Amino acid sequence: MPPSVPSLARRVARMLRTSLFAQVACALVLGIVVGKLWPGFASDLQPLGDGFIRLIKTIISPLVFCVVVVGIAKAGDLKAFGRIGLKALIWFEVASTLALVIGLLAANVVQPGAGMHVDPSTLDASAVDAKTGGGQLPSTTEFALEAIPTSFIGAFAENSLLQVLVLACLVGAALLHLGHTKVPQVLPAIEQAQEIIFAIVGFVMRLAPIAVFGAMAVLIGNYGLGVIETYGKLIILCYLAAALFIALLALALKAVTGLSLWKFLRYIREEMLLALGTASTESVLPRVMQKLRKAGARDDAVGLVLPTGYSFNLDGASLYLSIGTLFIAQAVGVDLSLGQQITVVLVLMLTSKGMAGIPGSAFLALSATASSLGAIPAGAVALLLGVDRIMDSMRVVTNLLGNCVAVFAVARWEGALDRERAKKVLDGEIVVDLEDDEPAEGGSVRSERSEKAQQPERPVKAQQPEKAQLKKETAAEAG
């Protein structure tokens, strides 16, 4: 009898039960519906998204520490690790500066704020203070000092990624200096701790659909869809500029590594949808680190470049800040000269590096830029309060893809990328199992399926005539 074909309902039920992508997509749609129909109830769902983000944040610092220490120890070359860090910083600076320039060019061509004729005195500047909590961005000196930990435990308690990276580099260097013979139990213990953390990630990710539902319901319930009509020109411009920047990232990735960004996007579609739903790239950092390692990037490259990019490589934020600055100036009738626009780029190159993890950081950066120019009223920043949350999707996608491309590019630059494995993973020839986390030599991860694929097949058919001939000879001798 021919095998029975499952009904559509059973196939859908199986997909919802086994596919994280399908679960998050359904939660996203359901959150929009609830936020639109019951905005009052939707506003009370904020703890669902916040609780998930808190759970993820508890494991980010120990995960980064373990991956970096193991990566340095197994790579066996501290100088190579230093080169990776230097090349990453160069890539970050070039990418973020390009994003700023694209944003300024787009705002000059389209002029999204032209014709609004806003009177700055009518704007509520105190609303910006409420958004930022009265905080301020750190200076360059303060930012550098904040990266140096004052306490080993404190770096983890404060969840400071840069401080954890510094500690991980020191521990990894110490392991290389002492050698495995003097401290034979330390590295295996850290590797086992890493496996435990990844197991915890798997548990927490089961709550992702609930978090996406709550976060999306709150967004639609609080802001509605009317803000899109009011700021439609600005929103469309930001998303088109982001699309142009991502297209340039795709070209750069293809030129440097030969990999396809679109195939990579399909590879991390679950994580991308989760980041969009929660408006946070931190929520997917552990899973993206796993997937990059499985895709052939060495542990030390992934462990250093990706977390550092979360502080230094905010490409989406750079696009938004440059467009937002010119939008505000155009809205209040201020015509910025070429020199002032160059000043905007220079100021944002500095302020955008200290934004990560600071509430209302985009408004702090915009306020700092307006103050440095002296031509834009500081209160005019309040113009973007209503649209800022809508821009999160653009910032999240651009920031995440920018950092992932940086990992591949720097790993390729340093010879820490298994390109053959990466192509097979992105093409779907190797099915990645995040539950099986056994790094191979050098930090990359091997697959039994890929190893079997590389072994030559036995020429079975070619052996059959030889066996027949041997039987004939044996029979002739017996006769």
XYZ file of C-alpha atoms in Angstrom:
479
model
C 0.000 0.000 0.000
C 1.295 3.512 -0.776
C 2.294 5.508 2.309
C -0.429 7.794 3.589
C 0.142 11.535 3.113
C -0.384 13.578 6.302
C -3.235 16.044 6.138
C -2.576 19.775 5.906
C -3.663 20.287 9.505
C -1.172 17.662 10.721
C 1.649 19.161 8.678
C 0.922 22.627 10.078
C 0.726 21.236 13.614
C 4.061 19.443 13.162
C 5.680 22.617 11.831
C 4.424 24.666 14.764
C 5.695 22.007 17.136
C 9.176 21.633 15.639
C 10.038 24.912 13.863
C 11.119 27.884 15.965
C 10.747 30.095 12.896
C 7.078 29.132 12.498
C 6.402 29.620 16.222
C 7.990 33.090 16.265
C 6.221 34.118 13.037
C 2.824 33.134 14.469
C 3.602 34.935 17.728
C 4.563 38.051 15.743
C 1.246 38.114 13.862
C -0.748 37.351 16.999
C 1.001 40.170 18.869
C 0.084 42.662 16.142
C -3.559 41.546 16.248
C -3.783 41.788 20.041
C -2.045 45.182 20.078
C -4.452 46.555 17.489
C -7.670 45.162 18.981
C -6.919 45.476 22.718
C -4.252 48.190 23.201
C -4.957 48.524 26.926
C -4.421 44.829 27.559
C -1.394 44.777 25.231
C 0.405 47.403 27.325
C 0.345 45.027 30.300
C 2.305 42.390 28.362
C 5.624 44.253 28.649
C 7.041 41.786 31.236
C 6.894 38.938 28.697
C 9.510 40.504 26.445
C 11.533 42.054 29.268
C 11.730 38.766 31.165
C 13.078 36.934 28.123
C 15.734 39.601 27.515
C 16.803 39.343 31.163
C 17.213 35.572 30.887
C 19.348 35.962 27.769
C 21.497 38.666 29.374
C 22.330 36.400 32.305
C 24.160 33.970 30.028
C 25.801 36.347 27.535
C 28.818 37.297 29.685
C 29.785 33.756 30.806
C 29.223 32.496 27.249
C 31.498 35.129 25.713
C 34.125 34.451 28.388
C 34.151 30.699 27.746
C 34.192 30.977 23.942
C 37.051 33.505 23.928
C 39.186 31.625 26.466
C 38.738 28.304 24.660
C 39.369 29.995 21.307
C 42.667 31.536 22.435
C 43.845 28.367 24.171
C 43.070 26.128 21.192
C 44.390 28.536 18.572
C 47.669 28.550 20.508
C 48.724 31.961 19.200
C 48.064 35.130 21.165
C 49.543 37.304 18.399
C 46.946 35.952 15.972
C 44.240 36.907 18.453
C 45.648 40.444 18.609
C 45.632 40.648 14.820
C 41.993 39.551 14.760
C 41.091 42.336 17.192
C 42.964 44.990 15.205
C 41.457 43.898 11.890
C 37.996 43.854 13.462
C 38.364 47.452 14.655
C 39.498 48.553 11.193
C 36.497 46.819 9.598
C 34.109 48.348 12.159
C 35.368 51.876 11.583
C 35.155 51.604 7.794
C 31.665 50.041 7.904
C 30.158 52.511 10.391
C 31.663 55.504 8.549
C 30.201 54.198 5.282
C 26.800 53.894 6.987
C 27.024 57.501 8.203
C 27.936 58.789 4.739
C 25.117 56.820 3.068
C 22.665 58.255 5.588
C 23.787 61.841 4.957
C 23.651 61.427 1.175
C 20.178 59.904 1.345
C 18.864 62.689 3.608
C 20.314 65.371 1.331
C 18.732 63.861 -1.777
C 15.283 63.043 -0.372
C 15.059 65.762 2.353
C 12.451 64.002 4.530
C 11.989 66.987 6.877
C 11.616 69.700 4.239
C 8.387 71.685 4.370
C 7.435 70.754 7.948
C 8.212 74.268 9.329
C 8.262 73.131 12.958
C 8.617 75.764 15.687
C 11.144 74.313 18.204
C 9.537 76.289 21.057
C 6.371 74.204 20.722
C 8.240 70.944 21.353
C 8.477 69.373 24.799
C 12.197 69.019 25.479
C 11.517 67.372 28.855
C 10.158 64.353 26.993
C 13.683 63.648 25.735
C 15.011 63.769 29.311
C 12.327 61.294 30.353
C 13.332 59.004 27.478
C 17.028 59.096 28.346
C 16.570 59.050 32.110
C 18.761 62.136 32.442
C 21.826 60.155 31.359
C 24.639 61.078 29.007
C 27.023 59.340 26.657
C 30.538 58.698 27.978
C 33.468 60.627 26.563
C 36.174 58.794 24.621
C 38.389 58.638 27.724
C 35.532 57.429 29.912
C 34.583 54.816 27.318
C 38.154 53.477 27.230
C 38.376 53.363 31.027
C 35.006 51.633 31.298
C 36.418 48.785 29.212
C 38.972 48.055 31.963
C 37.426 45.966 34.759
C 37.893 46.931 38.397
C 36.695 43.562 39.636
C 36.652 40.085 38.113
C 33.193 39.337 39.485
C 31.986 42.893 38.894
C 32.487 42.617 35.129
C 30.053 39.694 35.039
C 27.662 41.267 37.544
C 27.418 44.480 35.499
C 27.166 42.463 32.266
C 29.859 44.607 30.632
C 30.860 42.774 27.453
C 34.034 44.774 26.874
C 35.254 44.128 30.420
C 34.462 40.422 30.078
C 36.407 40.345 26.815
C 39.445 41.889 28.526
C 39.280 39.298 31.310
C 38.862 36.461 28.805
C 41.933 37.635 26.871
C 43.971 37.710 30.078
C 42.851 34.232 31.129
C 43.438 32.823 27.646
C 46.917 34.384 27.543
C 47.706 32.940 30.981
C 46.656 29.461 29.829
C 48.953 29.732 26.825
C 51.814 30.941 29.018
C 51.449 28.184 31.631
C 50.725 25.429 29.131
C 48.277 22.564 29.515
C 50.722 20.548 31.614
C 50.712 22.980 34.557
C 46.941 23.554 34.592
C 45.536 20.442 32.910
C 42.050 20.707 34.420
C 41.260 24.364 33.759
C 40.591 24.293 30.007
C 38.401 21.138 30.108
C 36.401 22.735 32.943
C 35.807 25.892 30.886
C 34.803 23.768 27.887
C 32.304 21.865 30.008
C 30.934 25.150 31.394
C 30.493 26.310 27.789
C 28.449 23.196 26.981
C 26.241 23.840 30.012
C 25.648 27.441 28.917
C 24.675 26.378 25.404
C 22.241 23.877 26.925
C 20.703 26.729 28.950
C 20.407 28.747 25.743
C 18.367 25.914 24.270
C 16.007 25.956 27.259
C 15.557 29.746 27.182
C 14.936 29.835 23.417
C 11.777 27.790 23.909
C 10.283 30.934 25.459
C 11.118 33.055 22.402
C 7.598 32.975 20.857
C 6.073 34.219 24.124
C 8.608 37.073 24.252
C 7.944 38.083 20.639
C 4.181 38.040 21.227
C 4.478 40.326 24.259
C 6.962 42.746 22.689
C 4.987 43.151 19.456
C 1.660 43.582 21.272
C 3.167 46.354 23.419
C 4.625 48.118 20.369
C 1.343 48.190 18.442
C -0.710 48.897 21.558
C 1.385 51.912 22.621
C 2.223 53.465 19.264
C -0.423 52.123 16.891
C -0.028 52.254 13.129
C -0.877 55.958 12.735
C 2.721 57.052 13.347
C 3.671 55.422 10.052
C 1.417 57.874 8.188
C 2.863 60.912 10.005
C 6.519 60.006 9.482
C 6.083 57.891 6.345
C 8.730 59.699 4.274
C 11.365 59.423 6.996
C 10.582 55.766 7.710
C 10.719 54.756 4.043
C 13.999 56.637 3.560
C 15.646 54.939 6.549
C 14.606 51.483 5.405
C 15.693 52.103 1.808
C 19.071 53.410 2.988
C 19.427 50.311 5.173
C 18.583 48.099 2.174
C 21.301 49.842 0.134
C 23.837 49.355 2.924
C 22.929 45.660 3.287
C 23.339 45.222 -0.486
C 26.857 46.681 -0.150
C 27.505 44.271 2.726
C 26.439 41.402 0.472
C 28.896 42.528 -2.217
C 31.697 42.883 0.327
C 31.019 39.430 1.793
C 30.985 37.856 -1.674
C 34.219 39.585 -2.655
C 36.098 38.724 0.553
C 34.824 35.222 1.318
C 32.829 34.038 -1.695
C 29.785 33.480 0.545
C 26.216 34.643 -0.105
C 24.618 36.999 2.404
C 21.140 35.944 1.282
C 21.896 32.287 1.990
C 23.298 33.315 5.364
C 20.124 35.285 6.064
C 18.110 32.134 5.362
C 20.485 30.211 7.664
C 19.773 32.569 10.601
C 16.135 33.319 9.741
C 14.913 32.121 13.156
C 17.323 34.390 15.011
C 16.578 37.316 12.704
C 12.829 37.000 13.261
C 13.363 36.789 17.013
C 15.581 39.897 16.980
C 12.909 41.748 14.997
C 10.164 40.672 17.381
C 12.025 41.650 20.544
C 13.785 44.685 18.973
C 17.046 43.449 20.478
C 20.175 41.905 18.972
C 21.273 40.767 22.430
C 18.409 38.273 22.501
C 20.039 36.281 19.690
C 23.750 36.722 20.484
C 24.247 33.211 21.967
C 22.477 31.438 19.093
C 24.227 33.497 16.417
C 27.588 32.698 18.003
C 26.727 29.000 17.801
C 25.662 29.223 14.185
C 28.741 31.170 13.114
C 30.974 28.546 14.742
C 29.024 25.753 13.062
C 29.416 27.570 9.745
C 33.204 27.283 9.821
C 34.341 30.445 11.650
C 36.975 29.692 14.271
C 36.115 30.122 17.956
C 38.581 32.936 18.626
C 37.285 34.984 15.659
C 33.640 34.525 16.659
C 34.298 35.116 20.358
C 36.172 38.368 19.803
C 34.607 39.984 16.726
C 30.897 39.454 17.384
C 30.692 40.738 20.998
C 33.034 43.637 20.206
C 30.831 44.545 17.256
C 27.891 44.935 19.622
C 29.711 47.953 21.093
C 31.713 49.267 18.134
C 29.814 48.351 14.974
C 26.292 49.783 15.176
C 25.763 50.273 11.448
C 21.985 50.571 11.672
C 22.240 53.150 14.432
C 24.783 55.116 12.393
C 22.390 55.242 9.431
C 19.527 56.358 11.636
C 21.570 59.027 13.442
C 22.871 60.673 10.266
C 19.427 60.710 8.621
C 17.764 61.799 11.866
C 20.136 64.739 12.340
C 19.402 66.146 8.886
C 15.671 65.417 9.278
C 15.575 67.526 12.445
C 17.531 70.354 10.821
C 15.248 70.369 7.762
C 12.108 70.232 9.915
C 13.058 73.361 11.898
C 14.315 75.186 8.800
C 18.080 75.015 9.432
C 20.250 74.639 6.325
C 23.449 72.807 7.270
C 26.532 73.649 5.246
C 28.967 71.035 3.902
C 31.378 71.822 6.733
C 28.643 71.311 9.333
C 27.647 68.006 7.753
C 31.271 66.840 7.900
C 31.196 67.790 11.574
C 28.088 65.632 11.957
C 29.989 62.627 10.590
C 32.990 63.242 12.846
C 30.872 63.703 15.970
C 28.722 60.648 15.259
C 31.835 58.529 14.595
C 32.706 59.106 18.255
C 29.283 59.188 19.929
C 28.006 56.070 18.154
C 30.783 53.987 19.733
C 29.515 54.538 23.271
C 25.814 53.916 22.645
C 25.443 50.213 23.428
C 23.503 49.401 26.573
C 22.576 53.020 27.440
C 18.833 53.834 27.656
C 17.755 56.362 25.025
C 21.279 56.360 23.555
C 20.060 57.468 20.107
C 18.567 60.657 21.592
C 21.696 61.291 23.638
C 23.813 61.006 20.483
C 21.434 63.277 18.559
C 21.454 65.840 21.362
C 25.251 65.768 21.509
C 25.434 66.265 17.745
C 22.949 69.154 17.828
C 24.894 70.821 20.638
C 28.205 70.475 18.802
C 26.756 72.161 15.708
C 25.190 75.017 17.654
C 22.640 75.564 14.867
C 19.952 73.021 15.795
C 17.872 73.595 18.950
C 18.409 70.712 21.379
C 14.647 70.449 21.971
C 14.118 69.611 18.299
C 15.330 66.080 19.031
C 11.858 65.472 20.488
C 10.570 65.313 16.903
C 11.831 61.737 16.682
C 10.224 60.458 19.881
C 7.150 59.147 18.093
C 9.016 57.294 15.358
C 12.075 55.962 17.222
C 10.515 52.622 18.161
C 9.430 52.012 14.547
C 13.091 52.319 13.517
C 14.159 49.478 15.793
C 13.539 46.845 13.123
C 15.828 48.631 10.670
C 18.550 49.094 13.285
C 18.332 45.504 14.519
C 18.591 43.902 11.064
C 21.414 46.182 9.902
C 23.410 45.897 13.138
C 23.120 42.100 13.250
C 24.001 41.496 9.604
C 26.842 44.018 9.797
C 28.416 42.205 12.733
C 27.979 38.745 11.186
C 29.592 39.890 7.945
C 32.438 41.330 10.008
C 33.006 37.916 11.642
C 33.235 36.149 8.276
C 35.399 38.857 6.696
C 37.884 39.122 9.573
C 38.037 35.322 9.950
C 38.788 35.002 6.220
C 41.345 37.813 6.487
C 43.125 35.960 9.301
C 42.805 32.465 7.792
C 40.349 31.417 10.523
C 37.457 30.489 8.210
C 36.706 27.068 6.742
C 35.174 28.288 3.486
C 34.275 24.853 2.186
C 32.309 24.047 5.303
C 30.699 27.493 5.295
C 29.462 27.029 1.729
C 28.071 23.564 2.481
C 26.275 24.824 5.598
C 24.756 27.827 3.803
C 23.747 25.641 0.854
C 22.026 23.200 3.204
C 24.353 20.289 2.360
C 25.343 20.083 6.036
C 22.440 20.201 8.474
C 23.488 22.095 11.590
C 22.451 20.639 14.936
C 22.886 23.192 17.716
C 22.439 20.496 20.356
C 25.676 18.819 19.201
C 28.432 21.252 20.106
C 31.771 19.530 19.611
C 34.388 21.920 18.220
C 37.028 20.379 16.023
C 40.695 21.228 16.043
C 41.296 24.932 15.624
C 37.864 25.833 16.919
C 35.799 24.880 13.892
C 33.125 22.220 14.054
C 33.222 19.080 11.960
C 30.259 17.060 10.788
C 30.153 13.311 10.351
C 28.016 13.853 7.305
C 30.618 16.148 5.733
C 33.456 13.758 6.563
C 31.591 10.864 4.959
C 30.884 13.001 1.941
C 34.612 13.611 1.532
C 35.490 9.875 1.584
C 35.707 8.282 -1.880
C 33.083 5.666 -2.603
C 34.185 2.084 -3.077
C 34.150 0.930 -6.683
C 31.854 -1.996 -5.936
C 30.772 -2.570 -9.491
C 34.355 -2.597 -10.715
C 35.165 -5.467 -8.338
C 32.415 -7.778 -9.608
C 34.102 -8.811 -12.917
C 37.294 -9.632 -11.005
C 35.368 -11.991 -8.711
C 33.676 -13.703 -11.695
C 37.001 -14.247 -13.429
C 38.466 -15.743 -10.240
C 35.582 -18.251 -10.045
C 36.123 -19.334 -13.649
C 39.853 -19.953 -13.073
C 39.122 -21.958 -9.928
C 36.566 -24.129 -11.789
C 39.028 -24.734 -14.663
C 41.747 -25.894 -12.243
C 39.284 -28.261 -10.509
C 38.277 -29.752 -13.869
